[in-house]
Amino acid sequence: MISRRGFLRFIGGSFLSVASFSAYAVGIEPMLLTHVKRYALTPPNWPAGLKLRIVALADIHACRPWMSPERIASLAEEANALQPDLIVLLGDYISGMRLVSRRVTPPEWAGALSGLKAPLGVLSILGNHDWWNDGFAQRAGVGPTIARKALEKVGIPVLENDVVRLEKEGHGVWIAGLADQLALLPKEEADGFTGLDDLDGTLGKIGDAAPVILLAHEPDIFPKVPWRVSLTLSGHTHGGQVRLFGYSPVVPSRYGNRYVYGHVVESDRNLIVSGGLGFSKLPIRFGMRPEILSIDLG
Ligand SMILES: [Fe+2]
């Protein structure tokens, strides 16, 4: 039999464990433990002599207190300090979370991102939350979304089924950006989400043999991405937000843990999924620190 004192000690200990776990998962890991996740790879057929550093920010989900404009501005400074050739933004700037102390408006988060600087520029795509939280775009079924307008206003191009050709030291490289695969919410309960993505149309705009980097917010497109694409960069999953022993119990992907996080190689094709920076649904991160990606190709 457990004594009364033992029982109270057990309750007190449990309370403290729950309190310290909550403080860690809600405050410390998400707010204080942002890190730089580095990858280095030479994709198949990559041109000899082309060295490219891409820094990527994913799933910012701007909201107070977790992702204030001040924090976004400091993440932008951290991204610049990595001396990338190119910075890409992988979508989900807007937060759909209710547990916020104050909303952060598109001009505020876009203004904070306007500090990003790289020699080949800053390019972006949109995510599902940038569509889902835009009532006008939902009703119209087309953009431009508020998020797109805010990014363009600070000089950051948004690629929705579009491509850009960049050049570094005489080598060309294409950046292709896919429109969101879950953009439109179901109209009836029985309906699914409607994607606005057009992979074939996007890749059809590639005009020469230079390598292609594809930006696609949700990684679920990956089985359809042809070998011609050297690297696909995605976000959206947040690595599940909670990840233990290399396993994420909750993943917003029809493929479960297959594309939840990290570098995936399938049939000689490369995908990197960022664990992102912010949250969706609940303000918790555990075993999945917010991250800035720094990828060296070549
Ligand atoms: Fe997303």
PDB file of C-alpha atoms and ligand atoms in Angstrom:
ATOM      1  CA  MET A   1       0.000   0.000   0.000  1.00  0.00           C
ATOM      2  CA  ILE A   2       1.267   3.452  -0.859  1.00  0.00           C
ATOM      3  CA  SER A   3       1.404   5.833   2.149  1.00  0.00           C
ATOM      4  CA  ARG A   4      -0.370   9.160   2.130  1.00  0.00           C
ATOM      5  CA  ARG A   5       2.985  10.962   2.066  1.00  0.00           C
ATOM      6  CA  GLY A   6       4.181   8.720  -0.772  1.00  0.00           C
ATOM      7  CA  PHE A   7       0.981   9.390  -2.687  1.00  0.00           C
ATOM      8  CA  LEU A   8       1.353  13.167  -2.270  1.00  0.00           C
ATOM      9  CA  ARG A   9       5.007  12.942  -3.317  1.00  0.00           C
ATOM     10  CA  PHE A  10       3.936  10.950  -6.385  1.00  0.00           C
ATOM     11  CA  ILE A  11       1.267  13.540  -7.282  1.00  0.00           C
ATOM     12  CA  GLY A  12       3.707  16.404  -6.675  1.00  0.00           C
ATOM     13  CA  GLY A  13       6.401  14.679  -8.761  1.00  0.00           C
ATOM     14  CA  SER A  14       3.960  13.971 -11.584  1.00  0.00           C
ATOM     15  CA  PHE A  15       2.763  17.550 -11.528  1.00  0.00           C
ATOM     16  CA  LEU A  16       6.335  18.814 -11.721  1.00  0.00           C
ATOM     17  CA  SER A  17       7.178  16.407 -14.569  1.00  0.00           C
ATOM     18  CA  VAL A  18       4.108  17.510 -16.540  1.00  0.00           C
ATOM     19  CA  ALA A  19       4.898  21.169 -15.820  1.00  0.00           C
ATOM     20  CA  SER A  20       8.530  20.835 -16.875  1.00  0.00           C
ATOM     21  CA  PHE A  21       7.614  18.802 -19.973  1.00  0.00           C
ATOM     22  CA  SER A  22       5.082  21.494 -20.962  1.00  0.00           C
ATOM     23  CA  ALA A  23       7.576  24.292 -20.365  1.00  0.00           C
ATOM     24  CA  TYR A  24      10.090  22.457 -22.535  1.00  0.00           C
ATOM     25  CA  ALA A  25       7.733  21.475 -25.387  1.00  0.00           C
ATOM     26  CA  VAL A  26       5.783  24.761 -25.472  1.00  0.00           C
ATOM     27  CA  GLY A  27       8.501  27.281 -24.633  1.00  0.00           C
ATOM     28  CA  ILE A  28      12.065  26.049 -24.710  1.00  0.00           C
ATOM     29  CA  GLU A  29      12.321  23.772 -27.739  1.00  0.00           C
ATOM     30  CA  PRO A  30      10.093  25.848 -30.058  1.00  0.00           C
ATOM     31  CA  MET A  31      11.418  29.255 -29.015  1.00  0.00           C
ATOM     32  CA  LEU A  32      15.041  28.827 -27.983  1.00  0.00           C
ATOM     33  CA  LEU A  33      16.464  25.805 -29.767  1.00  0.00           C
ATOM     34  CA  THR A  34      16.324  26.818 -33.439  1.00  0.00           C
ATOM     35  CA  HIS A  35      19.235  25.222 -35.261  1.00  0.00           C
ATOM     36  CA  VAL A  36      20.802  25.059 -38.701  1.00  0.00           C
ATOM     37  CA  LYS A  37      20.321  21.691 -40.375  1.00  0.00           C
ATOM     38  CA  ARG A  38      23.014  21.189 -43.004  1.00  0.00           C
ATOM     39  CA  TYR A  39      22.999  18.871 -45.979  1.00  0.00           C
ATOM     40  CA  ALA A  40      25.643  18.350 -48.678  1.00  0.00           C
ATOM     41  CA  LEU A  41      24.914  16.303 -51.772  1.00  0.00           C
ATOM     42  CA  THR A  42      25.739  15.934 -55.437  1.00  0.00           C
ATOM     43  CA  PRO A  43      22.540  14.956 -57.232  1.00  0.00           C
ATOM     44  CA  PRO A  44      22.805  12.673 -60.292  1.00  0.00           C
ATOM     45  CA  ASN A  45      23.846  14.518 -63.458  1.00  0.00           C
ATOM     46  CA  TRP A  46      24.790  17.660 -61.513  1.00  0.00           C
ATOM     47  CA  PRO A  47      27.142  19.851 -63.605  1.00  0.00           C
ATOM     48  CA  ALA A  48      30.794  19.640 -62.548  1.00  0.00           C
ATOM     49  CA  GLY A  49      31.948  22.970 -61.155  1.00  0.00           C
ATOM     50  CA  LEU A  50      28.518  24.239 -60.042  1.00  0.00           C
ATOM     51  CA  LYS A  51      28.570  24.823 -56.308  1.00  0.00           C
ATOM     52  CA  LEU A  52      25.352  26.166 -54.878  1.00  0.00           C
ATOM     53  CA  ARG A  53      24.338  26.882 -51.298  1.00  0.00           C
ATOM     54  CA  ILE A  54      20.595  27.135 -50.792  1.00  0.00           C
ATOM     55  CA  VAL A  55      19.176  28.265 -47.462  1.00  0.00           C
ATOM     56  CA  ALA A  56      15.508  27.430 -46.901  1.00  0.00           C
ATOM     57  CA  LEU A  57      12.965  28.642 -44.351  1.00  0.00           C
ATOM     58  CA  ALA A  58       9.737  26.678 -44.048  1.00  0.00           C
ATOM     59  CA  ASP A  59       6.462  26.927 -42.136  1.00  0.00           C
ATOM     60  CA  ILE A  60       6.998  30.214 -40.355  1.00  0.00           C
ATOM     61  CA  HIS A  61       3.333  30.381 -39.200  1.00  0.00           C
ATOM     62  CA  ALA A  62       3.627  33.955 -37.940  1.00  0.00           C
ATOM     63  CA  CYS A  63       1.787  34.587 -34.661  1.00  0.00           C
ATOM     64  CA  ARG A  64       2.503  35.963 -31.226  1.00  0.00           C
ATOM     65  CA  PRO A  65       3.981  34.934 -28.892  1.00  0.00           C
ATOM     66  CA  TRP A  66       5.822  32.168 -30.766  1.00  0.00           C
ATOM     67  CA  MET A  67       6.707  33.699 -34.109  1.00  0.00           C
ATOM     68  CA  SER A  68       6.716  37.457 -33.779  1.00  0.00           C
ATOM     69  CA  PRO A  69       7.970  39.808 -36.506  1.00  0.00           C
ATOM     70  CA  GLU A  70      11.043  40.400 -34.322  1.00  0.00           C
ATOM     71  CA  ARG A  71      11.819  36.669 -34.255  1.00  0.00           C
ATOM     72  CA  ILE A  72      11.236  36.354 -38.010  1.00  0.00           C
ATOM     73  CA  ALA A  73      13.621  39.268 -38.602  1.00  0.00           C
ATOM     74  CA  SER A  74      16.266  37.583 -36.469  1.00  0.00           C
ATOM     75  CA  LEU A  75      15.773  34.278 -38.344  1.00  0.00           C
ATOM     76  CA  ALA A  76      16.270  36.245 -41.568  1.00  0.00           C
ATOM     77  CA  GLU A  77      19.556  37.604 -40.208  1.00  0.00           C
ATOM     78  CA  GLU A  78      20.611  34.080 -39.257  1.00  0.00           C
ATOM     79  CA  ALA A  79      19.766  32.897 -42.790  1.00  0.00           C
ATOM     80  CA  ASN A  80      21.822  35.702 -44.348  1.00  0.00           C
ATOM     81  CA  ALA A  81      24.782  34.876 -42.099  1.00  0.00           C
ATOM     82  CA  LEU A  82      24.950  31.382 -43.625  1.00  0.00           C
ATOM     83  CA  GLN A  83      26.165  33.108 -46.831  1.00  0.00           C
ATOM     84  CA  PRO A  84      23.778  31.350 -49.207  1.00  0.00           C
ATOM     85  CA  ASP A  85      23.795  31.843 -52.965  1.00  0.00           C
ATOM     86  CA  LEU A  86      20.008  31.659 -52.874  1.00  0.00           C
ATOM     87  CA  ILE A  87      17.317  31.779 -50.173  1.00  0.00           C
ATOM     88  CA  VAL A  88      14.010  29.994 -50.664  1.00  0.00           C
ATOM     89  CA  LEU A  89      10.817  30.203 -48.615  1.00  0.00           C
ATOM     90  CA  LEU A  90       8.759  27.016 -48.634  1.00  0.00           C
ATOM     91  CA  GLY A  91       5.305  28.333 -47.685  1.00  0.00           C
ATOM     92  CA  ASP A  92       2.939  28.586 -44.700  1.00  0.00           C
ATOM     93  CA  TYR A  93       3.699  32.122 -43.534  1.00  0.00           C
ATOM     94  CA  ILE A  94       0.232  32.425 -42.029  1.00  0.00           C
ATOM     95  CA  SER A  95      -0.853  30.751 -38.809  1.00  0.00           C
ATOM     96  CA  GLY A  96      -4.256  29.123 -38.574  1.00  0.00           C
ATOM     97  CA  MET A  97      -3.723  28.343 -34.887  1.00  0.00           C
ATOM     98  CA  ARG A  98      -6.256  29.679 -32.379  1.00  0.00           C
ATOM     99  CA  LEU A  99      -3.902  29.527 -29.394  1.00  0.00           C
ATOM    100  CA  VAL A 100      -2.218  32.843 -30.080  1.00  0.00           C
ATOM    101  CA  SER A 101      -1.882  35.981 -27.999  1.00  0.00           C
ATOM    102  CA  ARG A 102      -2.038  38.207 -31.089  1.00  0.00           C
ATOM    103  CA  ARG A 103      -2.163  37.741 -34.842  1.00  0.00           C
ATOM    104  CA  VAL A 104       0.736  38.908 -36.997  1.00  0.00           C
ATOM    105  CA  THR A 105      -0.481  40.574 -40.187  1.00  0.00           C
ATOM    106  CA  PRO A 106       0.913  39.765 -43.662  1.00  0.00           C
ATOM    107  CA  PRO A 107       2.620  43.188 -43.973  1.00  0.00           C
ATOM    108  CA  GLU A 108       4.296  42.509 -40.595  1.00  0.00           C
ATOM    109  CA  TRP A 109       5.717  39.045 -41.444  1.00  0.00           C
ATOM    110  CA  ALA A 110       6.553  40.003 -45.014  1.00  0.00           C
ATOM    111  CA  GLY A 111       8.294  43.133 -43.727  1.00  0.00           C
ATOM    112  CA  ALA A 112      10.393  40.954 -41.416  1.00  0.00           C
ATOM    113  CA  LEU A 113      11.292  38.665 -44.348  1.00  0.00           C
ATOM    114  CA  SER A 114      12.291  41.629 -46.500  1.00  0.00           C
ATOM    115  CA  GLY A 115      15.645  41.599 -44.674  1.00  0.00           C
ATOM    116  CA  LEU A 116      16.636  38.356 -46.447  1.00  0.00           C
ATOM    117  CA  LYS A 117      19.542  38.908 -48.826  1.00  0.00           C
ATOM    118  CA  ALA A 118      21.423  36.551 -51.160  1.00  0.00           C
ATOM    119  CA  PRO A 119      23.401  37.111 -54.395  1.00  0.00           C
ATOM    120  CA  LEU A 120      20.964  35.054 -56.521  1.00  0.00           C
ATOM    121  CA  GLY A 121      17.969  36.438 -54.675  1.00  0.00           C
ATOM    122  CA  VAL A 122      15.073  35.210 -52.567  1.00  0.00           C
ATOM    123  CA  LEU A 123      12.294  33.070 -54.071  1.00  0.00           C
ATOM    124  CA  SER A 124       9.138  31.720 -52.487  1.00  0.00           C
ATOM    125  CA  ILE A 125       6.179  29.403 -52.804  1.00  0.00           C
ATOM    126  CA  LEU A 126       2.917  29.326 -50.847  1.00  0.00           C
ATOM    127  CA  GLY A 127       1.580  26.671 -48.475  1.00  0.00           C
ATOM    128  CA  ASN A 128      -1.882  25.394 -47.629  1.00  0.00           C
ATOM    129  CA  HIS A 129      -2.347  27.795 -44.698  1.00  0.00           C
ATOM    130  CA  ASP A 130      -1.639  30.768 -46.959  1.00  0.00           C
ATOM    131  CA  TRP A 131      -4.716  29.642 -48.919  1.00  0.00           C
ATOM    132  CA  TRP A 132      -6.924  28.260 -46.146  1.00  0.00           C
ATOM    133  CA  ASN A 133      -6.837  31.476 -44.135  1.00  0.00           C
ATOM    134  CA  ASP A 134      -7.655  33.683 -47.103  1.00  0.00           C
ATOM    135  CA  GLY A 135     -11.464  33.798 -47.298  1.00  0.00           C
ATOM    136  CA  PHE A 136     -11.568  35.861 -50.465  1.00  0.00           C
ATOM    137  CA  ALA A 137      -9.200  33.556 -52.377  1.00  0.00           C
ATOM    138  CA  GLN A 138     -11.166  30.524 -51.087  1.00  0.00           C
ATOM    139  CA  ARG A 139     -14.458  31.937 -52.355  1.00  0.00           C
ATOM    140  CA  ALA A 140     -12.926  32.975 -55.672  1.00  0.00           C
ATOM    141  CA  GLY A 141     -11.026  29.704 -56.084  1.00  0.00           C
ATOM    142  CA  VAL A 142      -8.068  31.633 -57.477  1.00  0.00           C
ATOM    143  CA  GLY A 143      -5.344  33.971 -56.288  1.00  0.00           C
ATOM    144  CA  PRO A 144      -3.566  36.183 -55.849  1.00  0.00           C
ATOM    145  CA  THR A 145      -3.737  35.405 -52.143  1.00  0.00           C
ATOM    146  CA  ILE A 146      -3.045  38.013 -49.481  1.00  0.00           C
ATOM    147  CA  ALA A 147       0.201  36.158 -48.725  1.00  0.00           C
ATOM    148  CA  ARG A 148       1.330  36.366 -52.344  1.00  0.00           C
ATOM    149  CA  LYS A 149       0.601  40.079 -52.507  1.00  0.00           C
ATOM    150  CA  ALA A 150       2.467  40.691 -49.224  1.00  0.00           C
ATOM    151  CA  LEU A 151       5.569  38.825 -50.461  1.00  0.00           C
ATOM    152  CA  GLU A 152       5.538  40.570 -53.823  1.00  0.00           C
ATOM    153  CA  LYS A 153       5.166  43.929 -52.133  1.00  0.00           C
ATOM    154  CA  VAL A 154       8.518  43.409 -50.389  1.00  0.00           C
ATOM    155  CA  GLY A 155      10.141  42.254 -53.641  1.00  0.00           C
ATOM    156  CA  ILE A 156      10.047  38.465 -53.080  1.00  0.00           C
ATOM    157  CA  PRO A 157       8.795  36.645 -56.205  1.00  0.00           C
ATOM    158  CA  VAL A 158       6.211  33.897 -55.601  1.00  0.00           C
ATOM    159  CA  LEU A 159       6.363  30.851 -57.863  1.00  0.00           C
ATOM    160  CA  GLU A 160       3.008  29.159 -58.395  1.00  0.00           C
ATOM    161  CA  ASN A 161       3.498  26.664 -61.226  1.00  0.00           C
ATOM    162  CA  ASP A 162       6.294  28.862 -62.462  1.00  0.00           C
ATOM    163  CA  VAL A 163      10.034  28.734 -62.998  1.00  0.00           C
ATOM    164  CA  VAL A 164      13.009  31.076 -62.820  1.00  0.00           C
ATOM    165  CA  ARG A 165      16.395  30.522 -64.445  1.00  0.00           C
ATOM    166  CA  LEU A 166      19.358  31.658 -62.375  1.00  0.00           C
ATOM    167  CA  GLU A 167      22.996  31.732 -63.283  1.00  0.00           C
ATOM    168  CA  LYS A 168      26.092  31.255 -61.176  1.00  0.00           C
ATOM    169  CA  GLU A 169      29.590  31.538 -62.671  1.00  0.00           C
ATOM    170  CA  GLY A 170      28.354  30.594 -66.124  1.00  0.00           C
ATOM    171  CA  HIS A 171      26.203  27.657 -64.961  1.00  0.00           C
ATOM    172  CA  GLY A 172      22.429  27.825 -65.286  1.00  0.00           C
ATOM    173  CA  VAL A 173      20.021  26.440 -62.694  1.00  0.00           C
ATOM    174  CA  TRP A 174      16.230  26.398 -62.776  1.00  0.00           C
ATOM    175  CA  ILE A 175      14.115  26.983 -59.707  1.00  0.00           C
ATOM    176  CA  ALA A 176      10.592  25.637 -60.196  1.00  0.00           C
ATOM    177  CA  GLY A 177       7.825  26.402 -57.707  1.00  0.00           C
ATOM    178  CA  LEU A 178       4.642  24.364 -57.470  1.00  0.00           C
ATOM    179  CA  ALA A 179       1.288  25.908 -56.547  1.00  0.00           C
ATOM    180  CA  ASP A 180      -0.205  24.443 -53.397  1.00  0.00           C
ATOM    181  CA  GLN A 181      -1.488  20.854 -53.511  1.00  0.00           C
ATOM    182  CA  LEU A 182      -4.209  21.450 -50.868  1.00  0.00           C
ATOM    183  CA  ALA A 183      -5.083  25.043 -51.722  1.00  0.00           C
ATOM    184  CA  LEU A 184      -8.893  24.954 -51.743  1.00  0.00           C
ATOM    185  CA  LEU A 185     -10.895  23.714 -48.780  1.00  0.00           C
ATOM    186  CA  PRO A 186     -13.664  21.161 -49.425  1.00  0.00           C
ATOM    187  CA  LYS A 187     -16.964  22.867 -50.403  1.00  0.00           C
ATOM    188  CA  GLU A 188     -19.067  19.916 -49.194  1.00  0.00           C
ATOM    189  CA  GLU A 189     -18.129  17.574 -46.392  1.00  0.00           C
ATOM    190  CA  ALA A 190     -17.742  14.675 -48.823  1.00  0.00           C
ATOM    191  CA  ASP A 191     -15.340  16.617 -51.062  1.00  0.00           C
ATOM    192  CA  GLY A 192     -11.593  16.573 -50.704  1.00  0.00           C
ATOM    193  CA  PHE A 193      -9.139  19.441 -50.949  1.00  0.00           C
ATOM    194  CA  THR A 194      -8.494  20.829 -54.401  1.00  0.00           C
ATOM    195  CA  GLY A 195      -4.899  21.347 -55.348  1.00  0.00           C
ATOM    196  CA  LEU A 196      -3.814  24.047 -57.749  1.00  0.00           C
ATOM    197  CA  ASP A 197      -0.528  22.307 -58.517  1.00  0.00           C
ATOM    198  CA  ASP A 198       0.442  21.581 -62.103  1.00  0.00           C
ATOM    199  CA  LEU A 199       3.702  19.648 -62.096  1.00  0.00           C
ATOM    200  CA  ASP A 200       3.781  18.888 -65.825  1.00  0.00           C
ATOM    201  CA  GLY A 201       2.875  22.453 -66.766  1.00  0.00           C
ATOM    202  CA  THR A 202       5.544  23.815 -64.432  1.00  0.00           C
ATOM    203  CA  LEU A 203       8.318  21.540 -65.673  1.00  0.00           C
ATOM    204  CA  GLY A 204       7.157  22.228 -69.242  1.00  0.00           C
ATOM    205  CA  LYS A 205       8.459  25.773 -68.781  1.00  0.00           C
ATOM    206  CA  ILE A 206      12.045  24.520 -68.350  1.00  0.00           C
ATOM    207  CA  GLY A 207      13.849  25.770 -71.438  1.00  0.00           C
ATOM    208  CA  ASP A 208      17.226  24.016 -71.424  1.00  0.00           C
ATOM    209  CA  ALA A 209      19.279  21.191 -69.903  1.00  0.00           C
ATOM    210  CA  ALA A 210      20.379  23.105 -66.777  1.00  0.00           C
ATOM    211  CA  PRO A 211      19.556  21.356 -63.465  1.00  0.00           C
ATOM    212  CA  VAL A 212      16.172  21.882 -61.815  1.00  0.00           C
ATOM    213  CA  ILE A 213      15.375  22.445 -58.131  1.00  0.00           C
ATOM    214  CA  LEU A 214      11.673  22.009 -57.341  1.00  0.00           C
ATOM    215  CA  LEU A 215      10.005  23.823 -54.436  1.00  0.00           C
ATOM    216  CA  ALA A 216       6.817  22.029 -53.388  1.00  0.00           C
ATOM    217  CA  HIS A 217       5.223  22.855 -50.019  1.00  0.00           C
ATOM    218  CA  GLU A 218       3.784  19.362 -49.434  1.00  0.00           C
ATOM    219  CA  PRO A 219       6.186  16.462 -50.024  1.00  0.00           C
ATOM    220  CA  ASP A 220       3.350  14.185 -51.196  1.00  0.00           C
ATOM    221  CA  ILE A 221       4.045  15.189 -54.811  1.00  0.00           C
ATOM    222  CA  PHE A 222       7.410  13.409 -54.666  1.00  0.00           C
ATOM    223  CA  PRO A 223       6.399  10.028 -56.198  1.00  0.00           C
ATOM    224  CA  LYS A 224       5.392  11.955 -59.354  1.00  0.00           C
ATOM    225  CA  VAL A 225       8.543  14.090 -59.604  1.00  0.00           C
ATOM    226  CA  PRO A 226      10.694  12.934 -62.539  1.00  0.00           C
ATOM    227  CA  TRP A 227      14.404  12.145 -62.331  1.00  0.00           C
ATOM    228  CA  ARG A 228      15.058  15.302 -64.391  1.00  0.00           C
ATOM    229  CA  VAL A 229      14.547  17.282 -61.162  1.00  0.00           C
ATOM    230  CA  SER A 230      17.813  17.255 -59.200  1.00  0.00           C
ATOM    231  CA  LEU A 231      16.290  18.044 -55.827  1.00  0.00           C
ATOM    232  CA  THR A 232      12.810  18.633 -54.398  1.00  0.00           C
ATOM    233  CA  LEU A 233      12.521  20.851 -51.307  1.00  0.00           C
ATOM    234  CA  SER A 234       9.437  20.634 -49.097  1.00  0.00           C
ATOM    235  CA  GLY A 235       8.087  21.643 -45.709  1.00  0.00           C
ATOM    236  CA  HIS A 236       4.511  21.269 -44.414  1.00  0.00           C
ATOM    237  CA  THR A 237       4.994  18.228 -42.154  1.00  0.00           C
ATOM    238  CA  HIS A 238       6.926  20.039 -39.370  1.00  0.00           C
ATOM    239  CA  GLY A 239       8.564  16.627 -38.938  1.00  0.00           C
ATOM    240  CA  GLY A 240       5.326  15.735 -37.151  1.00  0.00           C
ATOM    241  CA  GLN A 241       6.189  18.371 -34.457  1.00  0.00           C
ATOM    242  CA  VAL A 242       6.667  15.480 -32.033  1.00  0.00           C
ATOM    243  CA  ARG A 243       9.317  12.944 -33.027  1.00  0.00           C
ATOM    244  CA  LEU A 244      10.697  10.162 -30.873  1.00  0.00           C
ATOM    245  CA  PHE A 245      13.398   7.659 -31.872  1.00  0.00           C
ATOM    246  CA  GLY A 246      13.056   8.613 -35.551  1.00  0.00           C
ATOM    247  CA  TYR A 247       9.270   8.135 -35.548  1.00  0.00           C
ATOM    248  CA  SER A 248       6.568  10.808 -35.771  1.00  0.00           C
ATOM    249  CA  PRO A 249       3.157   9.643 -34.527  1.00  0.00           C
ATOM    250  CA  VAL A 250       1.126  12.410 -36.224  1.00  0.00           C
ATOM    251  CA  VAL A 251       1.978  13.350 -39.816  1.00  0.00           C
ATOM    252  CA  PRO A 252      -0.128  15.399 -42.273  1.00  0.00           C
ATOM    253  CA  SER A 253       0.831  13.242 -45.246  1.00  0.00           C
ATOM    254  CA  ARG A 254      -0.926  10.376 -46.964  1.00  0.00           C
ATOM    255  CA  TYR A 255       2.437   8.582 -46.881  1.00  0.00           C
ATOM    256  CA  GLY A 256       2.798   8.711 -43.073  1.00  0.00           C
ATOM    257  CA  ASN A 257       6.450   8.710 -42.026  1.00  0.00           C
ATOM    258  CA  ARG A 258       7.808   8.113 -45.561  1.00  0.00           C
ATOM    259  CA  TYR A 259       8.313  11.835 -46.282  1.00  0.00           C
ATOM    260  CA  VAL A 260       7.922  13.283 -42.797  1.00  0.00           C
ATOM    261  CA  TYR A 261      11.425  14.645 -42.356  1.00  0.00           C
ATOM    262  CA  GLY A 262      14.934  14.852 -43.716  1.00  0.00           C
ATOM    263  CA  HIS A 263      16.729  13.610 -46.812  1.00  0.00           C
ATOM    264  CA  VAL A 264      14.855  10.932 -48.757  1.00  0.00           C
ATOM    265  CA  VAL A 265      16.348   9.206 -51.794  1.00  0.00           C
ATOM    266  CA  GLU A 266      14.007   7.134 -53.957  1.00  0.00           C
ATOM    267  CA  SER A 267      14.920   5.760 -57.397  1.00  0.00           C
ATOM    268  CA  ASP A 268      17.975   8.029 -57.513  1.00  0.00           C
ATOM    269  CA  ARG A 269      15.764  11.104 -56.891  1.00  0.00           C
ATOM    270  CA  ASN A 270      16.398  13.441 -53.953  1.00  0.00           C
ATOM    271  CA  LEU A 271      13.892  15.058 -51.584  1.00  0.00           C
ATOM    272  CA  ILE A 272      14.681  17.142 -48.522  1.00  0.00           C
ATOM    273  CA  VAL A 273      11.823  17.872 -46.120  1.00  0.00           C
ATOM    274  CA  SER A 274      12.370  20.618 -43.583  1.00  0.00           C
ATOM    275  CA  GLY A 275      11.084  20.265 -40.049  1.00  0.00           C
ATOM    276  CA  GLY A 276      10.052  23.933 -40.366  1.00  0.00           C
ATOM    277  CA  LEU A 277      10.051  26.740 -37.834  1.00  0.00           C
ATOM    278  CA  GLY A 278       6.551  27.233 -36.422  1.00  0.00           C
ATOM    279  CA  PHE A 279       3.516  25.156 -35.491  1.00  0.00           C
ATOM    280  CA  SER A 280       0.113  24.177 -36.682  1.00  0.00           C
ATOM    281  CA  LYS A 281      -2.776  22.996 -34.490  1.00  0.00           C
ATOM    282  CA  LEU A 282      -0.917  22.892 -31.131  1.00  0.00           C
ATOM    283  CA  PRO A 283       2.011  25.020 -29.961  1.00  0.00           C
ATOM    284  CA  ILE A 284       4.197  22.029 -29.141  1.00  0.00           C
ATOM    285  CA  ARG A 285       7.507  20.776 -30.464  1.00  0.00           C
ATOM    286  CA  PHE A 286       9.322  17.825 -28.964  1.00  0.00           C
ATOM    287  CA  GLY A 287      12.276  16.068 -30.574  1.00  0.00           C
ATOM    288  CA  MET A 288      11.808  18.309 -33.612  1.00  0.00           C
ATOM    289  CA  ARG A 289      13.581  21.598 -33.083  1.00  0.00           C
ATOM    290  CA  PRO A 290      12.766  24.519 -35.398  1.00  0.00           C
ATOM    291  CA  GLU A 291      15.302  24.544 -38.196  1.00  0.00           C
ATOM    292  CA  ILE A 292      16.845  26.587 -40.964  1.00  0.00           C
ATOM    293  CA  LEU A 293      18.039  24.421 -43.843  1.00  0.00           C
ATOM    294  CA  SER A 294      21.429  25.009 -45.423  1.00  0.00           C
ATOM    295  CA  ILE A 295      22.022  22.775 -48.436  1.00  0.00           C
ATOM    296  CA  ASP A 296      25.300  22.591 -50.339  1.00  0.00           C
ATOM    297  CA  LEU A 297      24.952  21.194 -53.845  1.00  0.00           C
ATOM    298  CA  GLY A 298      27.924  20.261 -55.991  1.00  0.00           C
TER     299      GLY A 298
HETATM  300 FE    FE B   1       1.506  23.311 -44.666  1.00  0.00          FE
END
